Amino acid sequence: MSVPPTPIRLSHVSLVYEGGVTALDDVSLTIARGERVCVLGANGSGKSTLASVLCGLLAPDEGEVELVGERVCSDGAPDIEAYRRARRSLGLVFQNPDDQIVTSVVEDDVAFGPENLGVPRDQIAERVARELHRVALDDYAKADPSRLSGGQKQRVAIAGALAMEPAVLVLDEPGSLLDVRGRSAILRVMGRLARTGTTLVHVTHFMEEAVEADRVIVLDRGRIVLQGTPDEVFAHGPELAGLGLEVPFAARLSQRLGLPWTCDERTLLRELGPGPDSRKPFALSGSGAKRVREPGPDPVLQVERVSFSYDGRTRALEDVSFAVPRGTSTAIIGQTGSGKSTLLRLLCGLETPDAGRVVVGGSDTRTRRGRKAARRAVGYVMQHPERQLFAESVEKDVAFGPRNLRLPEDEVDRRVNAALELVGLEGRRSASPFTLSGGQRRLCALAGILAMEPEVLILDEPTAGLDPRGRALLRRVLERLRELGITLVQVTHSMEDAARADRVVALDQSRLVTVGTPREVFSRDNEERLSRGGLGIPRSLRVARELERRGWPSLGDPLTTDQLVGALGERGLPLPSRGGEP
C-alpha cells in the first residue's frame, strides 16, 4: 500500500464509553507522513483512547477518520473492510505488554504479526532476528515471555510491532516499565524510524521524551488544548502545571538559573559555557541533605547471601546481601531483568531463597511460620496495584482487608479513616474507585494495604504510568509514611526517586553492584559500574558532571536541583534573586 502524504486525518471525532465517560471530544487532527508526534496529558485525558483510534483499534461515535489512505469511519459509521486494509500498515505498542503478548516463545511472538501479514518465511526470520537485536533480546529468543520481567516483556512487544514494518507506529507509554538504558534505546529506535519515513505517534508521561518530537499535542478531558513544536508547547509552563504536567528538567533549570529559556539540555549546557576561572576548594552546602540512619544491630529486613532461580538453572538473584534499617526508605535500582521484582517477592515471603536467608522482623522466611510472619509484617504494593480494585466504593475497597481479618467494625472504621486520611482520599470515600484519576486509583489501592497496618511497605515501581501530578502526589504520601516510622522499600527506574531515599541498593544481572546512601551509590567511583549495568545518575548530578567535563571546576555531587543551583552560584554563576523550585 502506498502511503499518502497525510496518513492520518481525524475530523471532529468524539468517543464516549459506557457509563457516559467522554474520552474524546470533537478532536480534529492531521499527521503528515514521516512526522514524529508526541501526545501528552494527565491520566484520564484521553491519550490511550486517541492512540487506539489512530491505529484502528477503536472507531469513534462521531466524526471522520482516515488512516493510511483509507476512509475507515464516516459520521461515526465504521467501514470494516477499510479498517482491515488499513491495519496492515499500522502498528501499536500497548502500555502494558501483557495485553499484547500472545505466544509462549519470544521469537514466535515477534513473528506473529508478520505471519498474519503473509510475509515469506525467510523474511520473517530476518525480521525477528533484526528486531530482537534492536531491543537487546538476542539471548531470549527461545524464552517464555511469561517468565520475563515487565521491562523485558515490553521490549518483546516493541520488537513484534517493529517486525511488521508499519507505515504508522503508535506507541502508548512504551517506556513506562523500562530502565534508563531501555528508554534511551527506544528513543534511538524512534529517531531512526522517523528518518526512514515512518510516521510515529508517541504517548508518554516523560516530558524529556517529547523534546525530540516534531510536534507536541496536549490533551485535557478528551480535547486538544495545546499543540506546536516542543519549545512552543513547553513555553506554557503555568498552563501545563494546571493540567497536571510539567516542563522538562532543562527548562526548569534554565528558569532557576535566569538563563535564556530552553527545554533542550544540550542548549542549556552551551549557555552555561566553560565556567568561571575558579580554583577555590568547594564542598556542597547542606541544602537538601538528609540525615541517614545506618543499619543497626537489629534491622527490620536482612538479606544474607541470597540466591534464587525460577527454573533451577537461570539465576534471578545470586549471592545478594544487604540490610534495611527500621523506619528508613530504601530504593532498589537495576536494569530490567536484574532481579528487582524477585527480590521483593522474597522480602514479602512469597518465595523462599534457594540459598542464604531472608529475615523479616526477626523471622526467617525459610520456615512456614517465618513466611506467615513476614506476610503479616509486610504490605506489598505490586506493579499497577489499581488493577486489584473491585468494590463499588473507595471505602468498601479499603475496608476489605481489615474485614477479612475479622476485626471489630469500630476497628475497621478506624483503620479505613486513618488510611484514607494518609493518602488524601477522605473526601472520596463514597466514590467508585473507577471514577478516580490514575493517581487517585493507585492511592486507593495503597490505602487498602495501609489499612492492614504493615510494619514494612514494599512497592514495585509505584510511580510507573502516572502523570507528573500523580507522581508528585504519591511521593508526598510516601514521605509522610516514612515520617510516621513505616519502613519503605521501593523498586524504581527513576534515579531522582532513588536520590530521595535514605539508602540505595543497585543490582545488575542478578548480582549486587553496590549499596549505600544515594551520595555513596552515585559517587564518581561507581559511575562506570552503574553505566555498565544500564543505570544512570540523577539529572542534576549528570549536568554537574558534564559541566566539569566542559571546563567547570568541581561542583561536588549535587543530587537535587536545589543543590545544583546552589553549587553553580557558589562557583560564580550570577543567579536571579527569586528562588524556589518552579
XYZ file of C-alpha atoms in Angstrom:
582
model
C 0.000 0.000 0.000
C 1.368 3.413 -0.966
C 1.236 5.760 1.985
C -0.393 9.155 1.322
C 1.324 12.423 2.315
C -1.171 12.661 5.200
C -1.520 9.113 6.542
C -3.711 10.190 9.492
C -6.655 12.571 9.455
C -9.295 12.935 12.173
C -12.180 15.338 11.723
C -14.478 16.260 14.639
C -14.010 12.894 16.326
C -15.819 12.115 19.583
C -15.936 8.887 21.563
C -17.975 8.126 24.678
C -17.501 4.982 26.766
C -20.275 3.086 28.504
C -21.402 4.994 31.555
C -21.217 8.313 29.728
C -17.473 8.964 30.129
C -16.326 11.195 27.250
C -12.850 10.061 26.206
C -12.509 12.173 23.044
C -14.433 15.383 22.448
C -14.500 16.951 18.958
C -10.876 16.137 18.096
C -9.555 17.203 14.687
C -6.007 16.247 13.792
C -3.811 15.627 10.766
C -0.402 13.951 10.891
C 1.968 14.085 7.919
C 3.968 11.181 6.544
C 7.219 10.808 8.453
C 6.112 13.192 11.207
C 7.043 12.409 14.798
C 4.247 13.465 17.124
C 4.292 13.244 20.914
C 0.995 13.176 22.848
C 0.976 14.452 26.446
C -1.749 14.717 29.035
C -2.695 13.784 32.580
C -4.080 10.355 33.435
C -7.621 10.164 32.047
C -7.105 12.921 29.456
C -7.831 10.588 26.521
C -4.305 9.757 25.341
C -4.704 5.966 25.181
C -8.119 6.297 23.541
C -6.622 8.572 20.883
C -3.814 6.057 20.328
C -6.377 3.270 19.825
C -8.303 5.366 17.296
C -5.124 6.252 15.387
C -4.090 2.609 14.996
C -7.551 1.357 14.039
C -8.462 -0.494 17.243
C -11.363 1.810 18.146
C -13.933 3.504 15.933
C -15.367 6.795 17.227
C -19.036 7.535 17.837
C -18.913 10.717 15.786
C -16.661 12.229 13.132
C -14.497 11.024 10.282
C -11.246 9.020 10.354
C -8.790 8.415 7.512
C -5.877 6.027 8.098
C -3.105 5.409 5.509
C -5.361 6.374 2.583
C -8.447 4.515 3.802
C -11.596 6.292 4.963
C -12.292 3.897 7.810
C -15.043 5.834 9.564
C -17.572 8.422 8.358
C -20.124 10.110 10.611
C -19.356 7.557 13.292
C -20.074 4.592 10.978
C -17.056 2.238 10.661
C -16.110 0.575 7.368
C -14.908 -2.878 8.459
C -13.162 -3.713 5.178
C -11.381 -0.350 5.097
C -10.205 -0.931 8.674
C -8.916 -4.383 7.697
C -6.889 -2.946 4.801
C -5.537 -0.032 6.864
C -4.373 -2.210 9.776
C -1.802 -3.892 7.525
C 0.172 -0.627 7.665
C -0.497 0.280 11.305
C 1.423 -0.793 14.392
C 0.704 -0.336 18.105
C 2.709 -0.897 21.268
C 0.407 -1.053 24.293
C 1.237 0.464 27.682
C 1.004 -2.981 29.316
C 2.861 -5.709 27.369
C 0.704 -8.459 28.907
C -2.138 -7.124 26.739
C -0.071 -7.739 23.598
C 1.962 -10.936 24.067
C 0.127 -13.963 22.656
C 2.591 -16.903 22.491
C 4.812 -18.838 24.891
C 8.081 -18.289 22.968
C 9.654 -14.852 22.432
C 10.677 -15.329 18.791
C 7.233 -16.740 17.947
C 5.611 -13.682 19.455
C 7.760 -11.325 17.388
C 6.940 -13.399 14.275
C 3.181 -13.380 14.954
C 2.436 -10.071 13.211
C 4.471 -10.697 10.029
C 2.960 -14.182 9.757
C -0.528 -12.702 9.813
C 0.519 -10.273 7.074
C 1.624 -13.194 4.878
C 5.317 -12.221 4.850
C 7.510 -15.015 3.337
C 9.056 -17.292 5.991
C 12.702 -16.393 5.233
C 11.883 -12.686 5.528
C 10.091 -13.313 8.825
C 13.206 -14.961 10.262
C 15.308 -11.969 9.173
C 12.870 -9.507 10.717
C 12.662 -11.416 14.004
C 16.465 -11.569 14.354
C 16.811 -7.883 13.421
C 14.192 -6.620 15.874
C 15.297 -8.821 18.779
C 18.793 -7.422 18.296
C 17.422 -3.878 18.114
C 15.772 -4.258 21.545
C 18.738 -6.205 23.024
C 16.885 -9.512 23.456
C 19.011 -11.738 21.196
C 19.677 -14.165 24.058
C 15.974 -14.510 24.885
C 14.645 -15.727 21.517
C 13.659 -19.138 22.952
C 12.494 -17.814 26.343
C 8.937 -17.933 27.684
C 7.641 -14.314 27.806
C 5.662 -15.056 30.968
C 8.982 -15.641 32.766
C 10.441 -12.280 31.724
C 10.414 -9.068 33.714
C 7.913 -6.345 32.897
C 10.548 -4.321 31.044
C 11.689 -7.328 29.018
C 8.095 -8.088 28.053
C 7.731 -4.515 26.856
C 10.762 -4.933 24.624
C 9.242 -8.122 23.162
C 6.067 -6.183 22.362
C 8.067 -3.379 20.719
C 10.054 -5.888 18.639
C 6.796 -7.506 17.486
C 5.389 -4.155 16.350
C 8.600 -3.196 14.535
C 8.742 -6.585 12.766
C 5.541 -5.668 10.937
C 7.360 -2.688 9.362
C 4.342 -0.400 9.771
C 3.965 2.879 7.913
C 2.450 4.341 11.094
C 3.644 3.228 14.527
C 1.705 4.254 17.637
C 3.462 3.757 20.979
C 1.392 4.136 24.156
C 3.777 4.740 27.077
C 6.411 2.281 25.726
C 8.991 3.269 28.349
C 6.823 3.144 31.472
C 8.365 -0.188 32.585
C 11.825 0.260 31.084
C 15.085 1.232 32.754
C 17.207 4.206 31.710
C 19.068 2.255 29.032
C 15.842 0.701 27.708
C 14.088 4.055 27.351
C 17.139 5.555 25.645
C 17.292 2.610 23.228
C 13.616 3.008 22.290
C 14.099 6.739 21.702
C 17.041 5.957 19.404
C 14.920 3.424 17.521
C 12.172 6.024 17.101
C 14.717 8.526 15.807
C 15.954 6.075 13.171
C 12.413 5.135 12.158
C 11.473 8.802 11.755
C 14.479 9.357 9.486
C 13.343 6.458 7.254
C 9.877 7.945 6.796
C 7.874 6.031 9.422
C 5.111 8.127 10.954
C 5.356 7.994 14.754
C 2.793 8.820 17.416
C 4.301 8.561 20.907
C 2.169 8.808 24.051
C 4.285 9.474 27.145
C 4.373 10.892 30.668
C 8.123 11.584 30.444
C 8.438 15.230 29.397
C 12.058 14.795 28.279
C 10.933 12.248 25.669
C 8.833 14.922 23.945
C 11.784 17.225 23.259
C 12.873 15.304 20.132
C 9.384 15.306 18.549
C 8.429 17.402 15.542
C 5.160 18.309 17.208
C 3.702 18.002 20.705
C -0.043 17.638 21.332
C -1.517 18.136 24.814
C -4.891 16.614 25.699
C -7.204 17.531 28.555
C -10.570 15.846 29.098
C -10.574 14.499 25.569
C -9.776 17.780 23.846
C -6.608 19.131 22.237
C -5.721 22.179 24.332
C -2.157 22.858 23.130
C -0.070 21.863 20.137
C 3.090 23.045 18.437
C 6.827 22.451 18.497
C 8.296 21.311 21.842
C 9.611 24.824 22.522
C 6.215 26.371 21.751
C 4.264 23.944 23.961
C 6.674 23.888 26.905
C 6.745 27.696 26.969
C 3.262 27.381 28.533
C 4.696 26.270 31.875
C 1.922 27.576 34.191
C -0.818 26.240 31.905
C 0.859 22.807 31.783
C 1.140 22.777 35.587
C -2.587 23.420 35.798
C -3.129 20.361 33.597
C -1.082 18.144 35.914
C 2.025 18.223 33.696
C 5.467 19.808 33.962
C 8.186 21.162 31.700
C 11.414 19.218 31.017
C 14.272 19.386 33.507
C 16.337 21.691 31.265
C 13.501 24.226 31.157
C 13.076 24.182 34.935
C 16.814 24.566 35.479
C 17.264 27.369 32.918
C 14.448 29.277 34.629
C 16.018 28.776 38.069
C 19.388 29.979 36.760
C 17.961 33.031 34.975
C 19.294 31.817 31.607
C 17.535 32.042 28.216
C 14.620 29.614 28.364
C 15.173 26.234 26.689
C 13.754 22.739 27.007
C 16.846 21.178 25.417
C 19.639 20.095 27.776
C 22.354 20.495 25.112
C 21.352 24.133 24.574
C 21.387 24.732 28.334
C 24.919 23.345 28.630
C 26.112 25.645 25.832
C 24.540 28.630 27.610
C 26.397 27.758 30.813
C 29.655 27.843 28.845
C 33.084 26.684 30.029
C 32.607 28.041 33.557
C 34.370 30.667 35.667
C 38.106 30.576 36.226
C 37.898 29.446 39.849
C 40.123 27.023 41.732
C 38.910 27.556 45.287
C 38.136 24.431 47.311
C 34.484 23.520 47.049
C 32.030 21.387 49.006
C 28.286 21.144 48.719
C 26.315 23.018 51.325
C 23.857 21.063 53.411
C 20.860 22.193 51.314
C 18.568 19.269 50.680
C 20.751 16.780 52.556
C 19.162 14.289 54.945
C 20.475 12.558 57.988
C 20.595 8.868 57.152
C 20.221 6.098 59.691
C 22.834 3.432 59.305
C 21.869 -0.234 59.759
C 21.719 -1.016 63.449
C 22.232 -4.318 65.206
C 18.543 -5.204 64.645
C 17.496 -4.120 61.108
C 13.898 -4.859 60.116
C 14.958 -6.651 56.892
C 18.069 -8.749 56.357
C 19.123 -10.394 53.103
C 22.050 -12.736 53.693
C 23.880 -14.296 50.718
C 20.600 -14.981 48.924
C 20.411 -16.833 45.609
C 17.233 -17.768 43.742
C 16.141 -19.183 40.381
C 12.701 -19.947 38.962
C 13.683 -22.858 36.738
C 16.651 -24.275 38.647
C 19.121 -23.048 36.006
C 18.960 -19.307 35.315
C 19.789 -17.261 38.393
C 17.339 -14.441 39.146
C 19.466 -13.477 42.176
C 22.953 -14.606 43.126
C 24.721 -14.091 46.485
C 22.918 -10.856 47.413
C 23.364 -9.374 50.900
C 22.165 -6.121 52.486
C 20.148 -4.841 55.461
C 17.304 -2.318 55.775
C 17.217 -0.192 58.946
C 13.853 0.181 60.634
C 11.978 3.379 59.773
C 14.073 4.269 56.723
C 13.423 4.352 52.974
C 15.374 2.142 50.564
C 15.340 2.313 46.759
C 16.212 -0.768 44.692
C 17.503 0.066 41.210
C 18.709 -2.044 38.309
C 18.073 -2.680 34.630
C 15.042 -4.733 33.620
C 15.630 -8.401 34.406
C 18.250 -7.694 37.076
C 16.197 -9.394 39.817
C 14.436 -6.446 41.465
C 10.891 -7.817 41.467
C 12.173 -11.252 42.501
C 13.930 -9.646 45.462
C 10.661 -8.001 46.540
C 8.821 -11.339 46.426
C 11.500 -12.825 48.663
C 11.218 -9.930 51.122
C 7.454 -10.481 51.289
C 7.787 -14.195 51.990
C 6.112 -15.088 48.675
C 9.222 -17.032 47.568
C 11.918 -18.895 49.504
C 15.605 -18.472 48.616
C 17.492 -21.429 47.125
C 20.498 -20.423 49.218
C 21.048 -17.916 52.010
C 18.228 -16.478 54.054
C 15.805 -13.565 54.300
C 14.871 -12.346 57.786
C 11.819 -10.084 58.222
C 11.375 -8.584 61.684
C 13.394 -11.394 63.202
C 11.504 -14.185 61.322
C 13.392 -16.422 58.894
C 11.269 -16.922 55.760
C 12.765 -20.373 55.133
C 10.209 -21.715 57.628
C 6.438 -21.728 57.120
C 5.964 -19.815 60.377
C 8.568 -17.247 59.245
C 6.821 -16.722 55.908
C 3.470 -16.207 57.625
C 5.057 -13.684 59.973
C 6.657 -11.862 57.031
C 3.319 -11.601 55.239
C 1.734 -10.103 58.348
C 4.550 -7.568 58.759
C 4.897 -6.547 55.105
C 2.458 -4.712 52.852
C 3.194 -5.409 49.170
C 2.167 -2.873 46.514
C 2.551 -4.634 43.163
C 3.032 -3.050 39.762
C -0.293 -1.496 38.683
C -1.939 -2.044 42.101
C -5.074 -0.241 40.881
C -5.949 -3.411 38.963
C -6.846 -5.052 42.262
C -9.658 -2.544 42.904
C -13.089 -4.141 42.704
C -15.553 -2.720 45.258
C -18.371 -0.284 44.499
C -16.887 2.457 46.690
C -13.475 3.605 47.871
C -14.469 2.983 51.495
C -15.527 -0.630 50.856
C -12.376 -1.358 48.877
C -10.116 -0.095 51.644
C -12.132 -1.953 54.292
C -11.878 -5.319 52.511
C -8.567 -6.401 54.093
C -9.333 -5.465 57.702
C -12.761 -7.125 57.469
C -11.111 -10.318 56.237
C -9.088 -10.256 59.457
C -12.454 -10.413 61.285
C -11.675 -7.242 63.223
C -14.426 -5.464 65.150
C -16.333 -2.979 62.993
C -15.164 0.029 65.021
C -11.528 -1.070 64.452
C -12.228 -1.482 60.710
C -13.658 2.060 60.630
C -10.649 3.435 62.498
C -8.208 1.823 60.063
C -10.162 2.922 56.979
C -10.379 6.514 58.243
C -6.650 6.610 59.053
C -5.632 5.104 55.689
C -7.848 7.436 53.643
C -6.552 10.447 55.565
C -2.950 9.363 54.953
C -3.442 9.201 51.170
C -5.699 12.271 50.988
C -8.850 10.476 49.812
C -11.080 11.049 52.853
C -13.331 13.249 50.678
C -13.817 10.498 48.065
C -14.812 7.610 50.344
C -18.245 7.121 48.745
C -16.995 7.456 45.155
C -16.479 4.476 42.878
C -12.751 3.660 42.611
C -13.186 3.506 38.832
C -14.182 7.171 38.601
C -10.908 8.299 40.222
C -7.918 9.593 38.285
C -4.999 7.231 37.647
C -3.016 8.628 40.548
C -6.025 8.500 42.889
C -6.753 4.864 41.957
C -3.191 3.966 42.888
C -3.558 5.812 46.193
C -6.824 3.981 46.833
C -5.078 0.635 46.338
C -2.269 1.832 48.620
C -4.828 2.809 51.271
C -6.204 -0.731 51.234
C -2.754 -2.054 52.074
C -2.108 0.627 54.716
C -5.372 -0.331 56.413
C -3.710 -3.665 57.210
C -1.167 -1.593 59.230
C 2.027 -3.159 57.885
C 5.348 -2.598 59.600
C 7.122 -2.528 56.240
C 5.709 -1.218 52.952
C 7.239 -2.696 49.783
C 6.404 -1.089 46.430
C 7.212 -2.314 42.919
C 7.532 0.670 40.543
C 4.865 2.721 42.369
C 5.081 5.733 40.018
C 5.106 3.780 36.709
C 2.388 5.002 34.343
C 1.468 8.032 36.470
C 1.421 11.578 35.135
C 3.646 14.206 36.825
C 0.856 15.305 39.186
C 0.173 11.693 40.208
C 3.878 11.014 40.759
C 4.256 14.114 42.934
C 1.176 13.183 44.970
C 2.402 9.637 45.587
C 5.868 10.866 46.588
C 4.352 13.191 49.176
C 2.319 10.320 50.623
C 5.380 8.056 50.817
C 7.388 10.779 52.544
C 4.620 11.187 55.110
C 4.576 7.425 55.737
C 8.327 7.490 56.277
C 7.920 10.324 58.805
C 5.411 8.125 60.642
C 8.085 5.458 61.033
C 6.942 2.968 58.374
C 9.891 1.274 56.675
C 9.709 1.812 52.900
C 11.345 -0.303 50.205
C 10.616 0.535 46.582
C 11.829 -0.654 43.212
C 12.233 2.284 40.851
C 13.683 3.142 37.447
C 13.772 6.825 38.418
C 17.190 7.925 39.629
C 15.534 11.065 41.031
C 13.322 8.905 43.247
C 16.337 6.839 44.268
C 18.185 10.029 45.249
C 15.337 10.868 47.664
C 15.745 7.595 49.575
C 17.916 7.061 52.653
C 19.673 4.092 51.064
C 20.029 2.652 47.557
C 20.528 -0.981 46.540
C 21.831 -1.389 42.956
C 21.505 -4.728 41.113
C 22.923 -5.869 37.786
C 22.369 -9.269 36.168
C 21.139 -10.834 39.416
C 24.115 -9.578 41.484
C 24.538 -6.728 43.933
C 26.556 -3.880 42.422
C 26.644 -1.551 45.419
C 24.609 -0.476 48.436
C 24.808 2.722 50.484
C 23.483 6.248 50.756
C 22.499 7.963 47.473
C 25.675 10.045 47.631
C 27.768 6.882 48.046
C 25.972 4.900 45.336
C 26.024 7.734 42.767
C 29.645 8.657 43.540
C 32.268 9.037 40.812
C 33.760 5.703 41.830
C 30.504 3.931 40.952
C 29.523 5.893 37.838
C 31.129 3.479 35.367
C 29.698 0.415 37.117
C 26.214 1.928 37.107
C 26.536 2.781 33.425
C 27.593 -0.770 32.563
C 24.521 -2.002 34.425
C 22.151 0.075 32.286
C 21.613 2.674 35.004
C 22.015 6.394 35.001
C 22.511 9.040 37.656
C 20.134 11.814 38.776
C 19.727 14.591 36.211
C 21.243 17.277 38.443
C 24.327 15.162 39.000
C 24.558 14.348 35.288
C 24.517 18.051 34.382
C 27.157 18.809 37.035
C 29.481 16.080 35.715
C 29.019 17.247 32.107
C 29.816 20.846 33.090
C 33.013 19.666 34.773
C 33.972 17.850 31.566
C 33.431 21.152 29.733
C 35.773 23.102 31.997
C 33.853 23.995 35.133
C 35.635 23.392 38.445
C 34.255 20.620 40.636
C 30.604 21.144 41.571
C 30.563 18.422 44.177
C 27.839 15.791 43.867
C 24.502 17.664 43.673
C 21.654 15.136 43.768
C 18.828 17.683 43.594
C 18.039 20.774 41.546
C 18.401 22.970 44.656
C 21.887 21.586 45.322
C 22.922 22.098 41.663
C 21.668 25.700 41.625
C 23.499 26.391 44.883
C 26.714 24.825 43.574
C 26.621 26.918 40.390
C 26.014 30.060 42.438
C 28.940 29.327 44.739
C 31.097 28.803 41.664
C 30.399 32.284 40.350
C 27.269 31.980 38.202
C 25.120 35.069 38.884
C 21.665 33.868 39.886
C 18.356 35.757 39.856
C 17.175 36.901 43.277
C 13.937 34.918 43.131
C 14.233 31.274 44.186
C 12.262 28.150 44.708
C 11.696 25.182 42.508
C 9.214 26.039 39.717
